[in-house]
Structures are given as structure tokens and as C-alpha cells.
mmCIF file of C-alpha atoms in Angstrom:
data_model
loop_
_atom_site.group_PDB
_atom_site.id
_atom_site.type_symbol
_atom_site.label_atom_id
_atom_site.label_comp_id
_atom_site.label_asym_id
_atom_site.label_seq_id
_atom_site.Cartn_x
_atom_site.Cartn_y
_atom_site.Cartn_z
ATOM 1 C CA UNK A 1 74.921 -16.910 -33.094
ATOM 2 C CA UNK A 2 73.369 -16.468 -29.722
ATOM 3 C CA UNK A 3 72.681 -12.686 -29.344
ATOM 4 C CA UNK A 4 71.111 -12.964 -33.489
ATOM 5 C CA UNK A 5 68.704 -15.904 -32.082
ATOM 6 C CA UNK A 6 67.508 -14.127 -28.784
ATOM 7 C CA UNK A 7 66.765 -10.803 -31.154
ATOM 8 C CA UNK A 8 64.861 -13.132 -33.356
ATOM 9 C CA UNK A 9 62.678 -14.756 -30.684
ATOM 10 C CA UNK A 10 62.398 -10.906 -29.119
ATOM 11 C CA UNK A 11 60.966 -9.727 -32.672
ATOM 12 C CA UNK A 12 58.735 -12.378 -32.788
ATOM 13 C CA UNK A 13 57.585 -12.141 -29.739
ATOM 14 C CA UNK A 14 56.674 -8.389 -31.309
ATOM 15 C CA UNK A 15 55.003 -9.449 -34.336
ATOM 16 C CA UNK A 16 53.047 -12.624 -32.831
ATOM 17 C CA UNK A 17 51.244 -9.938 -30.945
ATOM 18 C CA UNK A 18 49.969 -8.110 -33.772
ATOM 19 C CA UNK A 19 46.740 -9.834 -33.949
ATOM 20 C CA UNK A 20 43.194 -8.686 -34.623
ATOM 21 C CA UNK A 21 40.768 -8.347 -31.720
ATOM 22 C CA UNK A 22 38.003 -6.176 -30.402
ATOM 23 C CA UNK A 23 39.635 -2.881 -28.955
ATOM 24 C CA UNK A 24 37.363 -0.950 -26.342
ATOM 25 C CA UNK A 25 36.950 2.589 -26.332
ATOM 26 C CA UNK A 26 38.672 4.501 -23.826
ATOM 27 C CA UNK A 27 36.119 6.486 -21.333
ATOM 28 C CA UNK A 28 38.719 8.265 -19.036
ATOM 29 C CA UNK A 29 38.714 7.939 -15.355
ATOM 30 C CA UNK A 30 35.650 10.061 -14.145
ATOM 31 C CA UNK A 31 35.598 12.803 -11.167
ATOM 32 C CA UNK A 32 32.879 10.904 -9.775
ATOM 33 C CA UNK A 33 32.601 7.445 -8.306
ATOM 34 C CA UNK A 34 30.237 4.962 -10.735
ATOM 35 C CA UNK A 35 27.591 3.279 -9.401
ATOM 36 C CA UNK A 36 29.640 -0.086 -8.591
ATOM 37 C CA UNK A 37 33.122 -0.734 -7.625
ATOM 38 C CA UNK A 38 33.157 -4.122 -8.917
ATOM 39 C CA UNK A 39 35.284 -4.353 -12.421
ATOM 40 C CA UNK A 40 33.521 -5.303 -15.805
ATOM 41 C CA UNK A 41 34.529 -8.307 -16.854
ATOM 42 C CA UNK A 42 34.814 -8.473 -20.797
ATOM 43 C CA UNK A 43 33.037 -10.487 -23.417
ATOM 44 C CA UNK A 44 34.526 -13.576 -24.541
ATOM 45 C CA UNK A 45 35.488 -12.151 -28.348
ATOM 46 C CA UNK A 46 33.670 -13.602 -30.981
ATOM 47 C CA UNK A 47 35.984 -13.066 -34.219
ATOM 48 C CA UNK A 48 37.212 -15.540 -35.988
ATOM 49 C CA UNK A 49 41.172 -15.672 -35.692
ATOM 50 C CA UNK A 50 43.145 -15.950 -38.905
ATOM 51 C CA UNK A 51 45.668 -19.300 -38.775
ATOM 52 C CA UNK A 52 49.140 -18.836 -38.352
ATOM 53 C CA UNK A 53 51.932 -17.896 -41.548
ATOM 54 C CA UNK A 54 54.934 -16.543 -41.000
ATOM 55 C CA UNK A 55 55.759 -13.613 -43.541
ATOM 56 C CA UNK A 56 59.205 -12.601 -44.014
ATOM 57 C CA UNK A 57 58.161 -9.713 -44.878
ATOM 58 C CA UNK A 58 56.950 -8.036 -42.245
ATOM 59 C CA UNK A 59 60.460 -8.439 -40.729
ATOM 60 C CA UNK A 60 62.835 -5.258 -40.505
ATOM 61 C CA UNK A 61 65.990 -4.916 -42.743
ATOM 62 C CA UNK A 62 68.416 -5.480 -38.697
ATOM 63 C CA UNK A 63 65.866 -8.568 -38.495
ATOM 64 C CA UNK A 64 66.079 -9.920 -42.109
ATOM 65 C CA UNK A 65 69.721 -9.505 -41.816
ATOM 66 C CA UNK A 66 69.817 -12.295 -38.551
ATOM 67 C CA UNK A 67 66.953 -14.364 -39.944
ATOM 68 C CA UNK A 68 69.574 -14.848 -43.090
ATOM 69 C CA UNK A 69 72.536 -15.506 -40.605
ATOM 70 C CA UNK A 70 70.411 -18.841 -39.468
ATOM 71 C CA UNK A 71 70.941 -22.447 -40.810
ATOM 72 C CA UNK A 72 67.806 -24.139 -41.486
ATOM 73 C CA UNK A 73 67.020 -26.274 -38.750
ATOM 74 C CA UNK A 74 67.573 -22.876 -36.351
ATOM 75 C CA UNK A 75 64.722 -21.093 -38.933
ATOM 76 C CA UNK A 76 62.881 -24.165 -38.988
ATOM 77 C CA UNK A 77 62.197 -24.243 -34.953
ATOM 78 C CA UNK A 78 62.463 -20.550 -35.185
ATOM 79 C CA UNK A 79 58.991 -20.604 -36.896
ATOM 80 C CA UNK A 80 57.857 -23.563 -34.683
ATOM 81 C CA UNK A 81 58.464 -21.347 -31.827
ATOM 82 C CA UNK A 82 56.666 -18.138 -33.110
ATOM 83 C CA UNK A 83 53.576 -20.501 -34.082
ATOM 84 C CA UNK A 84 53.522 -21.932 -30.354
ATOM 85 C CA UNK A 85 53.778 -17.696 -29.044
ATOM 86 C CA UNK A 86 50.965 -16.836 -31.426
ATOM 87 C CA UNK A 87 48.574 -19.405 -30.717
ATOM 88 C CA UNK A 88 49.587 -18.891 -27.158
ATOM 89 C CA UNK A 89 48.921 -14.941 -27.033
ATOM 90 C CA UNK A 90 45.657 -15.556 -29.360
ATOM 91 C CA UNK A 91 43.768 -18.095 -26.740
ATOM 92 C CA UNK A 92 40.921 -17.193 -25.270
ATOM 93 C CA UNK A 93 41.987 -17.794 -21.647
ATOM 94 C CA UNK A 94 44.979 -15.649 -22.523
ATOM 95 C CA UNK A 95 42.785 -12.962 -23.433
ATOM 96 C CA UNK A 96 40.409 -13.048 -20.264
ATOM 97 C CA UNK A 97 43.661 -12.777 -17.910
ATOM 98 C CA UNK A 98 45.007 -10.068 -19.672
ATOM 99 C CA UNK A 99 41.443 -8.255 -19.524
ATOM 100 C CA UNK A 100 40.971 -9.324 -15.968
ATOM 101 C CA UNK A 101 44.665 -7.571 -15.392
ATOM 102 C CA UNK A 102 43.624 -4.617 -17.772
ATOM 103 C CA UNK A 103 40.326 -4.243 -15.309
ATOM 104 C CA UNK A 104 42.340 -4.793 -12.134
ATOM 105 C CA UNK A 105 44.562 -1.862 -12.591
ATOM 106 C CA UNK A 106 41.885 0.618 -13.610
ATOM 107 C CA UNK A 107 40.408 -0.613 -10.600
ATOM 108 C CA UNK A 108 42.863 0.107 -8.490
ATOM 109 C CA UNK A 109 43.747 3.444 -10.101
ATOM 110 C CA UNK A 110 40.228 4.663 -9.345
ATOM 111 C CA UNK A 111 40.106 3.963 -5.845
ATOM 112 C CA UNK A 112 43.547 5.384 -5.417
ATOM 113 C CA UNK A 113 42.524 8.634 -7.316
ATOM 114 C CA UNK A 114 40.722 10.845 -4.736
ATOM 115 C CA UNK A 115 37.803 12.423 -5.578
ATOM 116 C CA UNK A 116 36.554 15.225 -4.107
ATOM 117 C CA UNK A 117 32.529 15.158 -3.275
ATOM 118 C CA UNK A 118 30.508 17.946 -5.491
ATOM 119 C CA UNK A 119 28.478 19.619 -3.104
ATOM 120 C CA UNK A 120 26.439 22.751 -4.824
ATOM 121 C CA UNK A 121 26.830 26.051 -3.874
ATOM 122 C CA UNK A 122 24.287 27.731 -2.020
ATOM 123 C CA UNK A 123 22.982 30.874 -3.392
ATOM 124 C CA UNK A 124 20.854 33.620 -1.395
ATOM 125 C CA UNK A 125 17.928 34.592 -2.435
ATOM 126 C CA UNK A 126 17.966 38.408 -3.097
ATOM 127 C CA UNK A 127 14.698 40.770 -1.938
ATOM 128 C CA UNK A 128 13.142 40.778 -5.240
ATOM 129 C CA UNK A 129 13.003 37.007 -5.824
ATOM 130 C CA UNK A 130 11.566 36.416 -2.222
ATOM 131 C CA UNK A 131 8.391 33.994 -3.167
ATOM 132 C CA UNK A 132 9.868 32.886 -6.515
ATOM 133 C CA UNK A 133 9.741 29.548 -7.439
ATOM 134 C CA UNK A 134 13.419 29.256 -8.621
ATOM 135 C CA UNK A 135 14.926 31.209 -5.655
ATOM 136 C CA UNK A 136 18.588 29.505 -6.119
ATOM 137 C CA UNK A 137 18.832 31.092 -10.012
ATOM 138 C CA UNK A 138 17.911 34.165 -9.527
ATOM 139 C CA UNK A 139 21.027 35.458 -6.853
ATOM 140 C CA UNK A 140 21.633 38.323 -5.243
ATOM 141 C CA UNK A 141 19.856 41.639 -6.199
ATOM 142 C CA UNK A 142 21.831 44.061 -8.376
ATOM 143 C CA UNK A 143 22.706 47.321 -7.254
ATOM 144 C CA UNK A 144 19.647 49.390 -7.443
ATOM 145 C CA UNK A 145 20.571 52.992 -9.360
ATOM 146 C CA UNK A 146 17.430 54.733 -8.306
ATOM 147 C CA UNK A 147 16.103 54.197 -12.539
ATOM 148 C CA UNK A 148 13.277 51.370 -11.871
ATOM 149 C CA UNK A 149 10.119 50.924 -10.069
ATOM 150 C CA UNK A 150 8.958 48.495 -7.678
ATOM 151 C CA UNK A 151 7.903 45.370 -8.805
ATOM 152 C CA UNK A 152 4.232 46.620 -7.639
ATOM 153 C CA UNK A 153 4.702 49.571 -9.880
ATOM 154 C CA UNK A 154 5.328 47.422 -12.429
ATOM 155 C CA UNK A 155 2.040 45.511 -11.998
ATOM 156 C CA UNK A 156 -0.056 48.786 -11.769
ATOM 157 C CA UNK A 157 1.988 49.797 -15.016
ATOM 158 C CA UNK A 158 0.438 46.555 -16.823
ATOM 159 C CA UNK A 159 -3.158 46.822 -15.649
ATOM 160 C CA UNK A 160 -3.172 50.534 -16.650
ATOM 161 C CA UNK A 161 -1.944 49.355 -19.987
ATOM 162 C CA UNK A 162 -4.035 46.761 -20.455
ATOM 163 C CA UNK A 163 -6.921 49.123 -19.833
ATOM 164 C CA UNK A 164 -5.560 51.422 -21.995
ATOM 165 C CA UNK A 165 -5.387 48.480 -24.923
ATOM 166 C CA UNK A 166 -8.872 47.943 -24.639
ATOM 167 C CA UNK A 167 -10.321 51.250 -24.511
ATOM 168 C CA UNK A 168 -8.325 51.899 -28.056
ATOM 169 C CA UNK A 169 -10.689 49.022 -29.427
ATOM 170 C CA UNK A 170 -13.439 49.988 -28.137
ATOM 171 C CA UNK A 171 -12.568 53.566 -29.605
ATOM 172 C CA UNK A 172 -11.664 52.441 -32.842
ATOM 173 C CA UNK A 173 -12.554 48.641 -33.917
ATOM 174 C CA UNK A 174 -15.654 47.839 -32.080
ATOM 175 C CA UNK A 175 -17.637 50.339 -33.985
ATOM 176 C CA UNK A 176 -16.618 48.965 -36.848
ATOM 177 C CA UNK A 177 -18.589 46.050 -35.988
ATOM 178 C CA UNK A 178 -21.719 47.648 -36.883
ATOM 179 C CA UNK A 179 -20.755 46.768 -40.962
ATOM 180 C CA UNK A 180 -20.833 43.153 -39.685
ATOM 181 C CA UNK A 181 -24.529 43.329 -38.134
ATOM 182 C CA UNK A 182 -27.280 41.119 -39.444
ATOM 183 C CA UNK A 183 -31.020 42.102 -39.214
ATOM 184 C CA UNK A 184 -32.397 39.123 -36.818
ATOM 185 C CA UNK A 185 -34.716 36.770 -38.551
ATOM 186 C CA UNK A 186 -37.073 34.617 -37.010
ATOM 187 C CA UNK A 187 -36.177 30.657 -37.438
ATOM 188 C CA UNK A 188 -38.888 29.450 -39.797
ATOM 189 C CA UNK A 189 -40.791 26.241 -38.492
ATOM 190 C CA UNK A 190 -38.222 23.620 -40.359
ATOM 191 C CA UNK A 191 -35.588 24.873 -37.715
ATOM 192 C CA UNK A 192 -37.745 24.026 -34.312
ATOM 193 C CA UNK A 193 -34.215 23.350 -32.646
ATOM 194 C CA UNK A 194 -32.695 26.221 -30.454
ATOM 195 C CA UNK A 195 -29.547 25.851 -29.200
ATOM 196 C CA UNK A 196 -27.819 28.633 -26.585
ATOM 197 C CA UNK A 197 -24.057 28.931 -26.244
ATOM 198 C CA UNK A 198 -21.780 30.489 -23.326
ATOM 199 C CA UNK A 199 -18.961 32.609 -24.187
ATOM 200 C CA UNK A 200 -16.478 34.324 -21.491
ATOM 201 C CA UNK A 201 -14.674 36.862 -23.777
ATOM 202 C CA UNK A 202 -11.792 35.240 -24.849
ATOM 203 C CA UNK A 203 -10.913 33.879 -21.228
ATOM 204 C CA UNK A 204 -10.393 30.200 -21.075
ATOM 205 C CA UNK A 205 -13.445 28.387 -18.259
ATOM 206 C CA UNK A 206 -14.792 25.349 -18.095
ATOM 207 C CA UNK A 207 -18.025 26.028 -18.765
ATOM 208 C CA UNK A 208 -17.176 27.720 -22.242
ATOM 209 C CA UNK A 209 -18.106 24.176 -23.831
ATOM 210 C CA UNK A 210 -21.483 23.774 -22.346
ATOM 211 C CA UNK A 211 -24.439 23.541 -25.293
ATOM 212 C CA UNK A 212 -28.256 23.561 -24.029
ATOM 213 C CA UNK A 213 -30.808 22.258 -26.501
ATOM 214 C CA UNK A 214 -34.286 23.483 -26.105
ATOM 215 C CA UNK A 215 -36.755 22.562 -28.482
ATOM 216 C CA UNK A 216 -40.924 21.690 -28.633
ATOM 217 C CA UNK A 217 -42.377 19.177 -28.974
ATOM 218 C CA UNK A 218 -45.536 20.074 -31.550
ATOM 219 C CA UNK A 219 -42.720 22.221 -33.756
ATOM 220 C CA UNK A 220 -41.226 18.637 -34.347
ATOM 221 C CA UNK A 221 -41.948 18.072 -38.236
ATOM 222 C CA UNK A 222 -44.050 14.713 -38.988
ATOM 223 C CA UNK A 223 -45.083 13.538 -35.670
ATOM 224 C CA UNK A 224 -48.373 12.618 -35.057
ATOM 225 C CA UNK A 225 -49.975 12.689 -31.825
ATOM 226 C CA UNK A 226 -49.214 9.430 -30.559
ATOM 227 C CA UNK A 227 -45.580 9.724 -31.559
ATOM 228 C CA UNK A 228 -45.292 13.071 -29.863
ATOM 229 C CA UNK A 229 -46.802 11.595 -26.570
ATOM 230 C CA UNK A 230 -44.153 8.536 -27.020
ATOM 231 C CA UNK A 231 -41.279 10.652 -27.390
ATOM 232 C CA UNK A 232 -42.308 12.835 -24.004
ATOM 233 C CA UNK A 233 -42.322 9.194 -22.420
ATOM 234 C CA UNK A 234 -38.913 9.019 -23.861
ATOM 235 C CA UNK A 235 -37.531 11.862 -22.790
ATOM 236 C CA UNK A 236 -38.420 11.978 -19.314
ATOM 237 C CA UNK A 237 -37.859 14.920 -16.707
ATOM 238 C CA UNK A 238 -36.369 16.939 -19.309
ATOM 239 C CA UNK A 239 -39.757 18.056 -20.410
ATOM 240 C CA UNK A 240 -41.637 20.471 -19.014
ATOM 241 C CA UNK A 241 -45.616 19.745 -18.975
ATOM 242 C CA UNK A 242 -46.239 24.093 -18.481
ATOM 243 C CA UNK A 243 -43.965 25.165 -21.466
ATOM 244 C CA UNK A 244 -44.079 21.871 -23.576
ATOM 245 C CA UNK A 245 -40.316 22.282 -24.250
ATOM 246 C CA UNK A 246 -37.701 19.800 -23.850
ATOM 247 C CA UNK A 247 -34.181 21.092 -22.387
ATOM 248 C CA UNK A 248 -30.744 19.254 -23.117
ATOM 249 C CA UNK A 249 -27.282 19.733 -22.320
ATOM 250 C CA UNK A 250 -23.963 18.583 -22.991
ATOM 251 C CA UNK A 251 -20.312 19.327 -21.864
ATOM 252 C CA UNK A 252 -18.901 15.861 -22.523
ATOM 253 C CA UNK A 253 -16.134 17.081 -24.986
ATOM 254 C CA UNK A 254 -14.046 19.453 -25.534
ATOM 255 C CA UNK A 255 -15.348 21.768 -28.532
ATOM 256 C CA UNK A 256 -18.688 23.404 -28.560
ATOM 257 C CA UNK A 257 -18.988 21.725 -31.997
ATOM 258 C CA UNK A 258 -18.692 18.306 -30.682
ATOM 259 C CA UNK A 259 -20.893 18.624 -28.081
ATOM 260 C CA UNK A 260 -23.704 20.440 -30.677
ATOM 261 C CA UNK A 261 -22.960 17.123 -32.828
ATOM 262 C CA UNK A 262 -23.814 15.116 -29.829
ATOM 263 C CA UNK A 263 -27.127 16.536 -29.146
ATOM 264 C CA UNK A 264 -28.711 16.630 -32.749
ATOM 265 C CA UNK A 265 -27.555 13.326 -33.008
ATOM 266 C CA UNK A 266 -29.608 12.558 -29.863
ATOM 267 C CA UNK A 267 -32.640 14.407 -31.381
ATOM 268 C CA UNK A 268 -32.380 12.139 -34.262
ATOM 269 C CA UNK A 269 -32.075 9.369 -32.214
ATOM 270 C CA UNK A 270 -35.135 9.999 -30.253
ATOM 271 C CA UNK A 271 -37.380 10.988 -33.765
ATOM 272 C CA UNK A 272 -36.371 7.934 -35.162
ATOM 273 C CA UNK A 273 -37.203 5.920 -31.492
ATOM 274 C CA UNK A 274 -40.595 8.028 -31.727
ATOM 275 C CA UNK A 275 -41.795 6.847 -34.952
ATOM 276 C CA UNK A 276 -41.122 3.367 -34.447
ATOM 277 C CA UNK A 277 -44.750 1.326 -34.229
ATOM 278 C CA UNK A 278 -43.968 -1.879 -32.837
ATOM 279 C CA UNK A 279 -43.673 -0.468 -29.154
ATOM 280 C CA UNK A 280 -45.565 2.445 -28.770
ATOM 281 C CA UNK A 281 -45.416 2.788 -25.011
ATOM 282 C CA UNK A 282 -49.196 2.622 -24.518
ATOM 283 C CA UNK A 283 -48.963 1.002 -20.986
ATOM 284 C CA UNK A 284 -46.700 3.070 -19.618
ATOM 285 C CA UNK A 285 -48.526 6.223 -18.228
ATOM 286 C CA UNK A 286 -46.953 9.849 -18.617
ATOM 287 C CA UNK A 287 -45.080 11.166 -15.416
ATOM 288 C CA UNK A 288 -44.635 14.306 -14.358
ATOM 289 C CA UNK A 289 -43.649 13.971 -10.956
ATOM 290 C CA UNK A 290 -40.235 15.576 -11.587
ATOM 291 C CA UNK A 291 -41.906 19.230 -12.301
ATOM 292 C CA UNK A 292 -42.999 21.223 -9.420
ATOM 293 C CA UNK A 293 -45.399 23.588 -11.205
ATOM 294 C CA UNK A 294 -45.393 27.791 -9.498
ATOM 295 C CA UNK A 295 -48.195 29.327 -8.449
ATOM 296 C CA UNK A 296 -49.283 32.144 -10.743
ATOM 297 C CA UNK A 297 -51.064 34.715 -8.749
ATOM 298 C CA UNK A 298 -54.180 36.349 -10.723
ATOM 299 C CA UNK A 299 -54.806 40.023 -9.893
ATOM 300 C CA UNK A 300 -58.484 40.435 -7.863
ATOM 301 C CA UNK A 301 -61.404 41.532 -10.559
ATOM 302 C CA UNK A 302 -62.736 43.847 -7.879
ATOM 303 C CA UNK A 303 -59.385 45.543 -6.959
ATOM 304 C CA UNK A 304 -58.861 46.166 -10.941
ATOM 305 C CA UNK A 305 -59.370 50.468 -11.595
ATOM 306 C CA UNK A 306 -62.698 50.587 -13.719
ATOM 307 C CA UNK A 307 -64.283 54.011 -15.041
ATOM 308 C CA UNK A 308 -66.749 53.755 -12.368
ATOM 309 C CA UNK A 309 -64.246 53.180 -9.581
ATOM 310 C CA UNK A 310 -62.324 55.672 -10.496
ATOM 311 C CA UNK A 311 -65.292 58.486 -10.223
ATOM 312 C CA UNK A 312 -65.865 57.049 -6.739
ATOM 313 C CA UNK A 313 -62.617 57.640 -5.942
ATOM 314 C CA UNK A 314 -62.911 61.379 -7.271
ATOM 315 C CA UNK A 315 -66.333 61.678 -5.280
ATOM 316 C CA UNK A 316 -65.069 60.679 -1.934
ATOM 317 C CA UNK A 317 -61.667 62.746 -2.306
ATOM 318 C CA UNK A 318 -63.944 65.731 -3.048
ATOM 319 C CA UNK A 319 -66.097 64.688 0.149
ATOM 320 C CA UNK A 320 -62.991 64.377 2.272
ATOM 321 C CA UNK A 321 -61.666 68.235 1.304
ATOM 322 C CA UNK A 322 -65.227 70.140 1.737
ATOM 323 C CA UNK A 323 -65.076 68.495 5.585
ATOM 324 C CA UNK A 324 -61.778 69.886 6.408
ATOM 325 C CA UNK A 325 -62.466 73.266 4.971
ATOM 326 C CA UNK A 326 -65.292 73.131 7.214
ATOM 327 C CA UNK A 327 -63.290 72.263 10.271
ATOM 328 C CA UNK A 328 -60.611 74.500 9.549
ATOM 329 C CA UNK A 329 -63.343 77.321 8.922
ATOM 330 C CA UNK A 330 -64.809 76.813 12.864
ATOM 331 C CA UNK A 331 -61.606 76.220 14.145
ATOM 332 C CA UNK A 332 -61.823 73.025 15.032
ATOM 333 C CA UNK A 333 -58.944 71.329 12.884
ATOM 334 C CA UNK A 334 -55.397 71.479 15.272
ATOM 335 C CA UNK A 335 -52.923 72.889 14.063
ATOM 336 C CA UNK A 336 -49.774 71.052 14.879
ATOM 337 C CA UNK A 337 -46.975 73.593 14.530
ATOM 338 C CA UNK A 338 -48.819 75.896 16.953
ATOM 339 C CA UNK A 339 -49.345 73.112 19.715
ATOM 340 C CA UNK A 340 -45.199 72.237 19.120
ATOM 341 C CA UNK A 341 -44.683 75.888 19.807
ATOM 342 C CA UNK A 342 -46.663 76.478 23.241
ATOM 343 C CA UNK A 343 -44.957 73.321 24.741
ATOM 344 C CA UNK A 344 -41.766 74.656 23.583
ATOM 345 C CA UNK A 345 -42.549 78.074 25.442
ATOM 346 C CA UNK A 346 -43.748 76.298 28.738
ATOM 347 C CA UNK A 347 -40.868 74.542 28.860
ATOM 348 C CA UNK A 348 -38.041 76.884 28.813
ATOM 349 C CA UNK A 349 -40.174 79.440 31.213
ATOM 350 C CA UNK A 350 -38.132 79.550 34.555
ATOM 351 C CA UNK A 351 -40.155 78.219 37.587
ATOM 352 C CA UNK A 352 -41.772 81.152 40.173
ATOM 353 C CA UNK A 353 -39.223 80.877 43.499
ATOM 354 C CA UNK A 354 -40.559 80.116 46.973
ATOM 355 C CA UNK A 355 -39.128 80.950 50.113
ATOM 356 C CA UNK A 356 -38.513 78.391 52.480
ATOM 357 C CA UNK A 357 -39.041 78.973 56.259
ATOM 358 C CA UNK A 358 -37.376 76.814 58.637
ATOM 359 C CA UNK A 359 -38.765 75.953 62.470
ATOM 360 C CA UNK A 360 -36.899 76.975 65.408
ATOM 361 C CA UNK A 361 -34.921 74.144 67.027
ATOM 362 C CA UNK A 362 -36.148 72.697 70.698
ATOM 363 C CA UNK A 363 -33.803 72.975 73.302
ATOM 364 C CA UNK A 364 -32.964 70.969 76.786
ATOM 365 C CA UNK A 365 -36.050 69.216 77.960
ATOM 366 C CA UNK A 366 -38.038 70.340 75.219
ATOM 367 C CA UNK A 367 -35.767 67.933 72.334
ATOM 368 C CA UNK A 368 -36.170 65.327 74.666
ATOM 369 C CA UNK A 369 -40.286 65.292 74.952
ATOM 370 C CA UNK A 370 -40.018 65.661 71.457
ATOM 371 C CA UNK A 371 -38.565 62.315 70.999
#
């Protein structure tokens, strides 16, 4: 009677635990250590827990066979009993020690587990990635075979084809560009606005978005006089007093387009600033400080080559070559290769040599008078 009622409260110790709760995904003990030591502590679980009913049959045929062996009152605290274990096992501080337990031992499990620190294995730079930015992918150089060319080589081996690209389309596409050519037109008067681009070729440079505006001011359509003085008032330096043209620029965005859009916009602005009557600008005089006008140099009436100067000029080069012939008739014009020759000749003759005679030498009393 005993050993049946111990394997009863054993197999309902068994079943009690068979309850529903929140199960945690296992991660696996990492190689690494995480970033704190300190254990997670778990949730309080939020599911509702089904009450307690004991079901016969979820009970084995060995376990149905000593339930029946029981008298009533033994099944009757034998169910008391398995409702005190469940409610037990299903309480909440029942479930935060056996999480804090579940947390201890990994715990202790990782700190007992040695780990090994990672430290990365230092490559050497080969000779051909010397410079490169990734130095530690590249490795070692491979075994050179004597069947490639220095890296050097290889730029040479670029330019000379890139060279070689280019001179195919200027062999064979550019003049194909002459079925695209427009006869130029001159811009009739309702187009007074002139706009100049920069291009670089296909190559990328800041400047490539730059548009200047150049326009003037009496090509304007519908301005009278007073409008057109009120719009140079408005514009300010940009005009230029010599030329009456207005220059504008703009590299604000990014598209030529955009800035194009920006400046006839402006234009429009201004016309529509010009024509308005209720402030005409009348006090405010026109300024042109801001240009420094250059001096343009007029060529001397009296140095400008006339029929009449020109005969003088014939008359006195006549003049001029009857007096030379004359001089060089009487002999009296030098003649300079001549003179370079007799210097030449006096020069290298040698010198006529002189004998030198020496006086005799006093002797005894006669050296001494003499000094």
C-alpha cells in the first residue's frame, strides 16, 4: 500500500509540472565574453494559468493500475496533495527562483569555460600593394612567372589606349558630325537675352554649372526711356556705362538648367520692377563709380601714310642714294671690310727685334763712388 502511494505522489509530482509558461530560446554559450557578467533576470510571466483538475487520463496504464488499488479517502488527499504541488510549482516566486537558479548556473558555466582572446592575424604587405589603402587584404605577392608587366607598364598600357580610343573617333565619328551642323542665324530682336555656357568635355568641374547672362538694355522690348534708366538704377555695377550691357551669373545649383531658370526669372523680375510707376527712382542719381573706364589710344593724324607723304618719302630715299653714289664715286665712303682687314694684318705682323747692349760693371772703388 506504501510503495503504490509513494509512486503515485512521484507521478504527480511529474504531471503537476506539466504546465504552460513562456520558454526562452536557447542562444548557446558564445566564444566571446558579452558585454556584462551580471545574469538577466527574467520577466515576471504574464499568462494567465489554467486552475487546477485532475484528469485520470493523463495517467499511465502502471499508474492507473495503483490509482485503482486506493480507497477513497487515500484518492481523495491524493488529489488534495497534487493540487497543493501544482499551485506550488505554478507561483510566481517559484518561478523567479528557479530562473534565478537557471541564470546562476549559466553564469557560472561561462566564467568557468575559458575563452581564448581573438587576436587577428597580421598579414604582410607584399611589393605590389606597397601604398594601397587595404594593405592587410591584399597578402603576399604571388610568384612572379616572368608573363606580366610592371604595374607602371600597365599604366602606360592604359594611356596609350585611351589615346588610341579617341583618335578612332576622331577618325571615324567626329566627321560625322558635320550632318548635324546648323547654318548660324542671327537672334532676331525678340531674343535680346544671350546666355554663354562652359563645358569641360565630358570631365566632371565645378565650374561646368556656371551660366552668364549678358543682355542690353535698349534691345529690352517695351521700355521707355525712363524705365530703361530705372532698371540701370536697379541693376547696379553689373552694367557697364561703355557697352550698355548688363552681365549676370549664377552657379547656385546644380544643373545648368536651374541656374538658366534662375536668371530669366531675375530678368523678369527686374522688367516687371522697371515698369512699375509709383517709384520711379527719380531722386536717386545714376552711379557709375564701380566701372573704371580704359584709355583708348587714337592713332596721330599726322603720323597716318597719306599719298603725299608717301612721295616724300620716295623723294628723300632717292636723295639719300644719289649722295652715296657720289661718295662712293670720290672715294670718300669707308669701306668697312677693308679697314677690318688692315688691322687684322698689323696685328699678326711679328715685331722688328732690337739688340740690347748691356754696361760694363764698376769694380773696387769705382762701385763704391757709384753709390
Amino acid at each position: 500500500m506504501a510503495t503504490a502511494f509513494n509512486r503515485l505522489a512521484f507521478a504527480t509530482l511529474r504531471h503537476s509540472c506539466r504546465i504552460q509558461c513562456r520558454r526562452r530560446q536557447w542562444m548557446g554559450l558564445s566564444d566571446r565574453r558579452p558585454f556584462h557578467s551580471n545574469p538577466a533576470h527574467r520577466a515576471p510571466s504574464n499568462i494567465p494559468q489554467e486552475p487546477y483538475s485532475f484528469n485520470y487520463d493523463q495517467l499511465v496504464p502502471e499508474e492507473r493500475h495503483h490509482y485503482d488499488l486506493l480507497s477513497p479517502e487515500d484518492k481523495k488527499r491524493f488529489q488534495d496533495e497534487e493540487k497543493a504541488a501544482y499551485e506550488h510549482l505554478t507561483s510566481s516566486a517559484m518561478e523567479s527562483e528557479l530562473q534565478g537558479m537557471v541564470n546562476q548556473a549559466v553564469y557560472d558555466i561561462g566564467q568557468e569555460t575559458p575563452r581564448e582572446r581573438y587576436v587577428p592575424q597580421k598579414i604582410t604587405p607584399g611589393l605590389m600593394a606597397m601604398g594601397e589603402i587595404d594593405e592587410q587584404d591584399s597578402g603576399e605577392d604571388e610568384d612572379f612567372d616572368g608573363d606580366d608587366i610592371t604595374s607602371t607598364a600597365h599604366g602606360e598600357l592604359e594611356q596609350h589606349r585611351e589615346i588610341r580610343e579617341y583618335a578612332r573617333i576622331a577618325a571615324w565619328e567626329m566627321p560625322m558630325l558635320s550632318k548635324l551642323a546648323k547654318p548660324f542665324i542671327l537672334p532676331s530682336k525678340d531674343k535680346p537675352l544671350r546666355f554663354r555656357y562652359t563645358t569641360y568635355m565630358g570631365e566632371t568641374h565645378p565650374a561646368a554649372k556656371k551660366i552668364v547672362l549678358e543682355f542690353c538694355t535698349r534691345d529690352l522690348p517695351d521700355l521707355t526711356e525712363a524705365q530703361r534708366i530705372k532698371l540701370i538704377k536697379l541693376v547696379g555695377v553689373r552694367y557697364n556705362p561703355d557697352t550698355d550691357l548688363v552681365k549676370m551669373s549664377c552657379e547656385m545649383f546644380e544643373t545648368q538648367a536651374q541656374n538658366k531658370r534662375y536668371l530669366g526669372d531675375l530678368v523678369d523680375t527686374l522688367m516687371a520692377e522697371a515698369k512699375d510707376a509709383s517709384d520711379m527712382f527719380e531722386d536717386v542719381p545714376l552711379d557709375f563709380r564701380h566701372h573704371k573706364p580704359k584709355p583708348k589710344f587714337e592713332f596721330p593724324e599726322k603720323w597716318k601714310l597719306t599719298e603725299e607723304r608717301r612721295a616724300q618719302l620716295e623723294e628723300n630715299r632717292r636723295q639719300t642714294a644719289l649722295r652715296e653714289q657720289e661718295r662712293e664715286e670720290k672715294g670718300m665712303l669707308v669701306d668697312g671690310a677693308k679697314v677690318i682687314e688692315q688691322v687684322m694684318e698689323a696685328m699678326t705682323a711679328k715685331p722688328p727685334v732690337t739688340a740690347k747692349v748691356e754696361a760694363p760693371k764698376a769694380k773696387g772703388r769705382q762701385r763704391k763712388l757709384a753709390r
